[in-house]
Amino acid sequence: MASAVEHRFVEVNGVRLHIAEQGQGPLVLLLHGFPECWYSWRHQFGPLAEAGYRVVAPDQRGYARSEQPDDIAAYSMLHLTGDVVALIHALGESSAVVVGHDWGAPVAWTTAMLRPDVVRGVAGLSVPPMPRGPVPPLSAMRSLLGDGFYQQYFQEPGVADAELVRDPAATFRALLTGASGDSPLTDPPRPWVVPEGGTLMDTLPEPKQLPGWLDEGDIDTFVREYAHHGERAFTGGLNWYRNLDRNWELLAPFQGRGIDVPALYVAGDRDLVRAFPGADKLLSSLERTVPRLHRSLTLPGCGHWTQQERPEEVNSALVEFLGELDARG
């Protein structure tokens, strides 16, 4: 019987991070996305701990109970991957398997690319590895989807911040339901585009009822976890988006470098990420980007919130992948 999930704080790179942890054994780090926190992995702690692993899920910098630096530039990909490496060492380990979902996936993929000596295996949920393109990402997306693309909408400090924090419970209900495989908005999936002069909630109206994998208790937990930063509850996470073009500049020295550690990719066929322009090419070239790809798994009917919507299938894939890594030594 695995121990209960425990909570504490760890300081890395001058930033105080909240972590949730359970189990003993080789370290597995679980990195959440937007707008999420450690609780997004609630279905993974027990099964992975019972399989013999030490499971740690941080609130990444800017999120929930973790510290939120004021400077937008403090949320670059180099800061985020630096946090992962520092956290592994702060936990007394020299290496870990890193699993990321949504924004956590690019952090996981990039950490594996930059520090294969520290990441012994990597798994990405929803977002595949994205090799650096020829032009800054916001310029590329603006030319294809216009100024209303949600990542563009997130750029102006204070705008999306105020919209999302106005009614956090409504925000979580709308985003978690609207991007799920249970929503008519994902049949077929399509990128979020904010209408001119409108808001994100014009694109994702609050649902009349929650899908079966989500209940009001879950919504209450997300709201409570996000309450620590008051009116800036969503600002830390939004600042990650405000570094998209800066990340493109900072990662220029690594242009063309692949990911050479064992890898797993899992996503739903109704995930809006699959509808982004160019996503089909990324998925078809996955084995070139990640030559040691163990498996690419598509979950029929699953939307964006992979490990929350389909925990049993995700847990099975992760345990099988981890077992394969251990067998290789």
GROMACS .gro file of C-alpha atoms in nm:
model
  329
    1MET     CA    1   0.000   0.000   0.000
    2ALA     CA    2   0.157   0.331  -0.111
    3SER     CA    3   0.188   0.617   0.136
    4ALA     CA    4  -0.035   0.925   0.105
    5VAL     CA    5   0.054   1.224  -0.109
    6GLU     CA    6   0.270   1.463   0.093
    7HIS     CA    7   0.330   1.835   0.035
    8ARG     CA    8   0.630   2.057   0.099
    9PHE     CA    9   0.834   2.341  -0.051
   10VAL     CA   10   1.171   2.328  -0.224
   11GLU     CA   11   1.380   2.624  -0.334
   12VAL     CA   12   1.533   2.604  -0.681
   13ASN     CA   13   1.717   2.883  -0.861
   14GLY     CA   14   1.595   3.134  -0.605
   15VAL     CA   15   1.228   3.039  -0.656
   16ARG     CA   16   1.022   2.857  -0.391
   17LEU     CA   17   0.830   2.569  -0.551
   18HIS     CA   18   0.549   2.370  -0.394
   19ILE     CA   19   0.573   1.997  -0.462
   20ALA     CA   20   0.343   1.701  -0.403
   21GLU     CA   21   0.510   1.362  -0.368
   22GLN     CA   22   0.432   0.998  -0.304
   23GLY     CA   23   0.618   0.667  -0.310
   24GLN     CA   24   0.976   0.546  -0.308
   25GLY     CA   25   1.205   0.433  -0.586
   26PRO     CA   26   1.339   0.587  -0.907
   27LEU     CA   27   1.226   0.948  -0.946
   28VAL     CA   28   0.944   1.040  -1.185
   29LEU     CA   29   0.869   1.412  -1.226
   30LEU     CA   30   0.520   1.511  -1.345
   31LEU     CA   31   0.498   1.857  -1.505
   32HIS     CA   32   0.155   2.017  -1.546
   33GLY     CA   33   0.036   2.269  -1.804
   34PHE     CA   34  -0.199   2.569  -1.823
   35PRO     CA   35  -0.416   2.642  -1.632
   36GLU     CA   36  -0.330   2.358  -1.400
   37CYS     CA   37  -0.118   2.254  -1.100
   38TRP     CA   38   0.001   1.943  -0.914
   39TYR     CA   39  -0.363   1.832  -0.879
   40SER     CA   40  -0.382   1.760  -1.252
   41TRP     CA   41  -0.184   1.442  -1.174
   42ARG     CA   42  -0.419   1.323  -0.896
   43HIS     CA   43  -0.489   0.998  -1.082
   44GLN     CA   44  -0.121   0.919  -1.141
   45PHE     CA   45   0.028   0.939  -0.790
   46GLY     CA   46  -0.111   0.614  -0.650
   47PRO     CA   47  -0.062   0.384  -0.951
   48LEU     CA   48   0.294   0.505  -1.020
   49ALA     CA   49   0.390   0.490  -0.652
   50GLU     CA   50   0.247   0.138  -0.623
   51ALA     CA   51   0.450   0.039  -0.930
   52GLY     CA   52   0.765   0.127  -0.735
   53TYR     CA   53   0.842   0.489  -0.818
   54ARG     CA   54   0.897   0.813  -0.629
   55VAL     CA   55   0.642   1.046  -0.788
   56VAL     CA   56   0.687   1.423  -0.758
   57ALA     CA   57   0.458   1.683  -0.914
   58PRO     CA   58   0.561   2.046  -0.865
   59ASP     CA   59   0.351   2.354  -0.911
   60GLN     CA   60   0.582   2.504  -1.172
   61ARG     CA   61   0.709   2.860  -1.129
   62GLY     CA   62   0.428   3.113  -1.131
   63TYR     CA   63   0.154   2.859  -1.059
   64ALA     CA   64  -0.070   2.785  -0.761
   65ARG     CA   65   0.129   2.759  -0.436
   66SER     CA   66   0.469   2.818  -0.598
   67GLU     CA   67   0.643   3.154  -0.605
   68GLN     CA   68   0.558   3.393  -0.887
   69PRO     CA   69   0.847   3.613  -1.006
   70ASP     CA   70   0.734   3.958  -1.123
   71ASP     CA   71   0.954   3.981  -1.432
   72ILE     CA   72   0.793   3.833  -1.745
   73ALA     CA   73   1.139   3.739  -1.871
   74ALA     CA   74   1.180   3.508  -1.568
   75TYR     CA   75   0.951   3.252  -1.738
   76SER     CA   76   1.167   3.163  -2.039
   77MET     CA   77   1.223   2.803  -2.140
   78LEU     CA   78   1.576   2.819  -2.001
   79HIS     CA   79   1.436   2.919  -1.661
   80LEU     CA   80   1.176   2.641  -1.674
   81THR     CA   81   1.417   2.366  -1.777
   82GLY     CA   82   1.663   2.499  -1.520
   83ASP     CA   83   1.398   2.450  -1.254
   84VAL     CA   84   1.353   2.087  -1.356
   85VAL     CA   85   1.726   2.010  -1.341
   86ALA     CA   86   1.763   2.194  -1.009
   87LEU     CA   87   1.458   2.019  -0.862
   88ILE     CA   88   1.595   1.675  -0.952
   89HIS     CA   89   1.918   1.759  -0.770
   90ALA     CA   90   1.737   1.924  -0.476
   91LEU     CA   91   1.547   1.598  -0.430
   92GLY     CA   92   1.881   1.419  -0.388
   93GLU     CA   93   1.875   1.248  -0.726
   94SER     CA   94   2.112   1.260  -1.024
   95SER     CA   95   1.850   1.172  -1.285
   96ALA     CA   96   1.477   1.125  -1.339
   97VAL     CA   97   1.210   1.031  -1.588
   98VAL     CA   98   1.030   1.353  -1.679
   99VAL     CA   99   0.664   1.347  -1.786
  100GLY     CA  100   0.492   1.663  -1.910
  101HIS     CA  101   0.143   1.756  -2.023
  102ASP     CA  102   0.040   2.068  -2.221
  103TRP     CA  103   0.306   2.336  -2.141
  104GLY     CA  104   0.476   2.077  -1.921
  105ALA     CA  105   0.546   1.870  -2.233
  106PRO     CA  106   0.768   2.131  -2.408
  107VAL     CA  107   0.950   2.174  -2.076
  108ALA     CA  108   1.000   1.797  -2.053
  109TRP     CA  109   1.106   1.761  -2.419
  110THR     CA  110   1.346   2.055  -2.396
  111THR     CA  111   1.501   1.937  -2.069
  112ALA     CA  112   1.558   1.596  -2.229
  113MET     CA  113   1.716   1.764  -2.534
  114LEU     CA  114   1.945   1.990  -2.331
  115ARG     CA  115   2.031   1.755  -2.043
  116PRO     CA  116   2.021   1.388  -2.150
  117ASP     CA  117   2.264   1.323  -1.865
  118VAL     CA  118   1.989   1.414  -1.617
  119VAL     CA  119   1.677   1.290  -1.800
  120ARG     CA  120   1.686   0.913  -1.843
  121GLY     CA  121   1.349   0.902  -2.017
  122VAL     CA  122   1.084   1.151  -2.127
  123ALA     CA  123   0.710   1.132  -2.189
  124GLY     CA  124   0.499   1.404  -2.349
  125LEU     CA  125   0.119   1.415  -2.324
  126SER     CA  126  -0.079   1.620  -2.579
  127VAL     CA  127   0.207   1.837  -2.713
  128PRO     CA  128   0.466   1.664  -2.934
  129PRO     CA  129   0.826   1.785  -2.953
  130MET     CA  130   0.841   2.099  -3.167
  131PRO     CA  131   1.175   2.159  -3.341
  132ARG     CA  132   1.269   2.525  -3.369
  133GLY     CA  133   1.117   2.676  -3.683
  134PRO     CA  134   1.260   2.934  -3.927
  135VAL     CA  135   1.058   3.228  -3.787
  136PRO     CA  136   0.935   3.330  -3.439
  137PRO     CA  137   0.627   3.122  -3.343
  138LEU     CA  138   0.390   3.412  -3.279
  139SER     CA  139   0.460   3.557  -3.624
  140ALA     CA  140   0.401   3.216  -3.781
  141MET     CA  141   0.072   3.162  -3.599
  142ARG     CA  142  -0.050   3.517  -3.664
  143SER     CA  143  -0.004   3.468  -4.037
  144LEU     CA  144  -0.208   3.146  -4.026
  145LEU     CA  145  -0.475   3.215  -3.760
  146GLY     CA  146  -0.483   3.594  -3.726
  147ASP     CA  147  -0.458   3.817  -3.419
  148GLY     CA  148  -0.739   3.627  -3.245
  149PHE     CA  149  -0.538   3.309  -3.188
  150TYR     CA  150  -0.555   3.260  -2.812
  151GLN     CA  151  -0.176   3.258  -2.764
  152GLN     CA  152  -0.167   3.599  -2.931
  153TYR     CA  153  -0.456   3.716  -2.711
  154PHE     CA  154  -0.252   3.614  -2.405
  155GLN     CA  155   0.039   3.844  -2.496
  156GLU     CA  156  -0.088   4.178  -2.359
  157PRO     CA  157  -0.013   4.188  -1.985
  158GLY     CA  158  -0.324   4.230  -1.775
  159VAL     CA  159  -0.588   4.149  -2.037
  160ALA     CA  160  -0.635   3.772  -2.015
  161ASP     CA  161  -0.517   3.791  -1.653
  162ALA     CA  162  -0.821   4.000  -1.557
  163GLU     CA  163  -1.065   3.798  -1.766
  164LEU     CA  164  -0.964   3.460  -1.624
  165VAL     CA  165  -0.949   3.571  -1.259
  166ARG     CA  166  -1.290   3.744  -1.264
  167ASP     CA  167  -1.461   3.413  -1.181
  168PRO     CA  168  -1.199   3.138  -1.143
  169ALA     CA  169  -1.457   2.859  -1.102
  170ALA     CA  170  -1.625   2.959  -1.429
  171THR     CA  171  -1.283   2.979  -1.597
  172PHE     CA  172  -1.187   2.626  -1.493
  173ARG     CA  173  -1.527   2.486  -1.590
  174ALA     CA  174  -1.509   2.649  -1.934
  175LEU     CA  175  -1.148   2.560  -2.019
  176LEU     CA  176  -1.144   2.208  -1.879
  177THR     CA  177  -1.477   2.115  -2.037
  178GLY     CA  178  -1.435   2.309  -2.363
  179ALA     CA  179  -1.106   2.140  -2.456
  180SER     CA  180  -1.214   1.791  -2.348
  181GLY     CA  181  -1.321   1.506  -2.569
  182ASP     CA  182  -1.672   1.544  -2.428
  183SER     CA  183  -1.724   1.889  -2.580
  184PRO     CA  184  -1.889   1.957  -2.918
  185LEU     CA  185  -1.610   2.215  -2.966
  186THR     CA  186  -1.362   1.931  -3.021
  187ASP     CA  187  -1.568   1.747  -3.283
  188PRO     CA  188  -1.357   1.812  -3.482
  189PRO     CA  189  -1.089   1.980  -3.269
  190ARG     CA  190  -0.988   2.332  -3.368
  191PRO     CA  191  -0.758   2.603  -3.229
  192TRP     CA  192  -0.910   2.863  -3.000
  193VAL     CA  193  -0.956   3.192  -3.186
  194VAL     CA  194  -1.091   3.489  -2.987
  195PRO     CA  195  -1.338   3.701  -3.189
  196GLU     CA  196  -1.233   4.059  -3.261
  197GLY     CA  197  -1.314   4.273  -2.959
  198GLY     CA  198  -1.418   3.961  -2.765
  199THR     CA  199  -1.278   3.743  -2.489
  200LEU     CA  200  -1.165   3.384  -2.455
  201MET     CA  201  -1.491   3.300  -2.280
  202ASP     CA  202  -1.676   3.406  -2.595
  203THR     CA  203  -1.500   3.111  -2.757
  204LEU     CA  204  -1.540   2.876  -2.460
  205PRO     CA  205  -1.874   2.941  -2.288
  206GLU     CA  206  -1.926   2.796  -1.941
  207PRO     CA  207  -2.085   2.448  -1.977
  208LYS     CA  208  -2.426   2.356  -1.842
  209GLN     CA  209  -2.279   2.040  -1.693
  210LEU     CA  210  -1.935   1.893  -1.633
  211PRO     CA  211  -1.806   1.584  -1.814
  212GLY     CA  212  -1.794   1.256  -1.624
  213TRP     CA  213  -1.421   1.277  -1.546
  214LEU     CA  214  -1.456   1.616  -1.373
  215ASP     CA  215  -1.672   1.721  -1.077
  216GLU     CA  216  -1.735   2.032  -0.870
  217GLY     CA  217  -1.494   1.906  -0.605
  218ASP     CA  218  -1.216   1.910  -0.867
  219ILE     CA  219  -1.314   2.263  -0.972
  220ASP     CA  220  -1.312   2.375  -0.607
  221THR     CA  221  -0.961   2.231  -0.563
  222PHE     CA  222  -0.823   2.414  -0.867
  223VAL     CA  223  -0.983   2.739  -0.747
  224ARG     CA  224  -0.840   2.693  -0.398
  225GLU     CA  225  -0.491   2.613  -0.527
  226TYR     CA  226  -0.497   2.923  -0.751
  227ALA     CA  227  -0.617   3.155  -0.474
  228HIS     CA  228  -0.265   3.204  -0.336
  229HIS     CA  229  -0.180   3.481  -0.584
  230GLY     CA  230  -0.508   3.672  -0.564
  231GLU     CA  231  -0.570   3.894  -0.866
  232ARG     CA  232  -0.253   3.755  -1.028
  233ALA     CA  233  -0.373   3.395  -1.000
  234PHE     CA  234  -0.331   3.327  -1.372
  235THR     CA  235  -0.050   3.575  -1.445
  236GLY     CA  236   0.238   3.337  -1.379
  237GLY     CA  237   0.106   3.081  -1.627
  238LEU     CA  238   0.022   3.348  -1.886
  239ASN     CA  239   0.380   3.476  -1.861
  240TRP     CA  240   0.496   3.145  -2.008
  241TYR     CA  241   0.309   3.236  -2.329
  242ARG     CA  242   0.467   3.583  -2.321
  243ASN     CA  243   0.807   3.419  -2.370
  244LEU     CA  244   0.724   3.223  -2.686
  245ASP     CA  245   0.929   3.442  -2.918
  246ARG     CA  246   1.202   3.489  -2.655
  247ASN     CA  247   1.233   3.110  -2.630
  248TRP     CA  248   1.280   3.095  -3.007
  249GLU     CA  249   1.571   3.339  -2.974
  250LEU     CA  250   1.728   3.167  -2.671
  251LEU     CA  251   1.716   2.819  -2.823
  252ALA     CA  252   1.889   2.923  -3.146
  253PRO     CA  253   2.217   2.749  -3.048
  254PHE     CA  254   2.032   2.417  -3.033
  255GLN     CA  255   1.876   2.440  -3.381
  256GLY     CA  256   1.862   2.092  -3.533
  257ARG     CA  257   1.937   1.903  -3.214
  258GLY     CA  258   1.711   1.605  -3.155
  259ILE     CA  259   1.605   1.424  -2.839
  260ASP     CA  260   1.821   1.119  -2.784
  261VAL     CA  261   1.672   0.961  -2.472
  262PRO     CA  262   1.393   0.698  -2.469
  263ALA     CA  263   1.056   0.865  -2.516
  264LEU     CA  264   0.680   0.813  -2.503
  265TYR     CA  265   0.409   1.026  -2.664
  266VAL     CA  266   0.038   1.005  -2.574
  267ALA     CA  267  -0.246   1.224  -2.704
  268GLY     CA  268  -0.617   1.219  -2.773
  269ASP     CA  269  -0.755   1.233  -3.126
  270ARG     CA  270  -0.984   1.522  -3.020
  271ASP     CA  271  -0.703   1.734  -2.875
  272LEU     CA  272  -0.703   2.090  -3.012
  273VAL     CA  273  -0.321   2.078  -3.031
  274ARG     CA  274  -0.357   1.831  -3.319
  275ALA     CA  275  -0.552   2.098  -3.507
  276PHE     CA  276  -0.274   2.358  -3.488
  277PRO     CA  277  -0.125   2.442  -3.830
  278GLY     CA  278   0.170   2.211  -3.895
  279ALA     CA  279   0.079   1.961  -3.622
  280ASP     CA  280   0.029   1.685  -3.878
  281LYS     CA  281   0.389   1.728  -3.998
  282LEU     CA  282   0.521   1.724  -3.642
  283LEU     CA  283   0.340   1.400  -3.570
  284SER     CA  284   0.449   1.233  -3.893
  285SER     CA  285   0.813   1.323  -3.824
  286LEU     CA  286   0.805   1.215  -3.458
  287GLU     CA  287   1.047   0.926  -3.504
  288ARG     CA  288   1.302   1.154  -3.672
  289THR     CA  289   1.282   1.410  -3.390
  290VAL     CA  290   1.283   1.139  -3.122
  291PRO     CA  291   1.475   0.844  -3.269
  292ARG     CA  292   1.442   0.642  -2.947
  293LEU     CA  293   1.064   0.673  -2.943
  294HIS     CA  294   0.926   0.378  -2.747
  295ARG     CA  295   0.565   0.433  -2.846
  296SER     CA  296   0.321   0.688  -2.983
  297LEU     CA  297  -0.028   0.626  -2.846
  298THR     CA  298  -0.349   0.790  -2.972
  299LEU     CA  299  -0.653   0.776  -2.744
  300PRO     CA  300  -0.983   0.776  -2.940
  301GLY     CA  301  -1.238   1.026  -2.812
  302CYS     CA  302  -0.993   1.192  -2.574
  303GLY     CA  303  -0.947   1.568  -2.576
  304HIS     CA  304  -0.669   1.789  -2.442
  305TRP     CA  305  -0.663   1.691  -2.073
  306THR     CA  306  -0.503   1.354  -2.143
  307GLN     CA  307  -0.417   1.214  -1.799
  308GLN     CA  308  -0.733   1.352  -1.638
  309GLU     CA  309  -0.974   1.230  -1.907
  310ARG     CA  310  -0.819   0.885  -1.957
  311PRO     CA  311  -0.617   0.805  -1.643
  312GLU     CA  312  -0.622   0.426  -1.670
  313GLU     CA  313  -0.483   0.420  -2.025
  314VAL     CA  314  -0.226   0.688  -1.948
  315ASN     CA  315  -0.116   0.512  -1.628
  316SER     CA  316  -0.084   0.181  -1.812
  317ALA     CA  317   0.129   0.340  -2.085
  318LEU     CA  318   0.351   0.516  -1.829
  319VAL     CA  319   0.404   0.206  -1.614
  320GLU     CA  320   0.488   0.000  -1.923
  321PHE     CA  321   0.734   0.267  -2.044
  322LEU     CA  322   0.897   0.299  -1.702
  323GLY     CA  323   0.929  -0.078  -1.678
  324GLU     CA  324   1.100  -0.089  -2.017
  325LEU     CA  325   1.346   0.179  -1.905
  326ASP     CA  326   1.427  -0.014  -1.588
  327ALA     CA  327   1.471  -0.336  -1.785
  328ARG     CA  328   1.728  -0.164  -2.005
  329GLY     CA  329   1.914  -0.057  -1.694
   0.00000   0.00000   0.00000
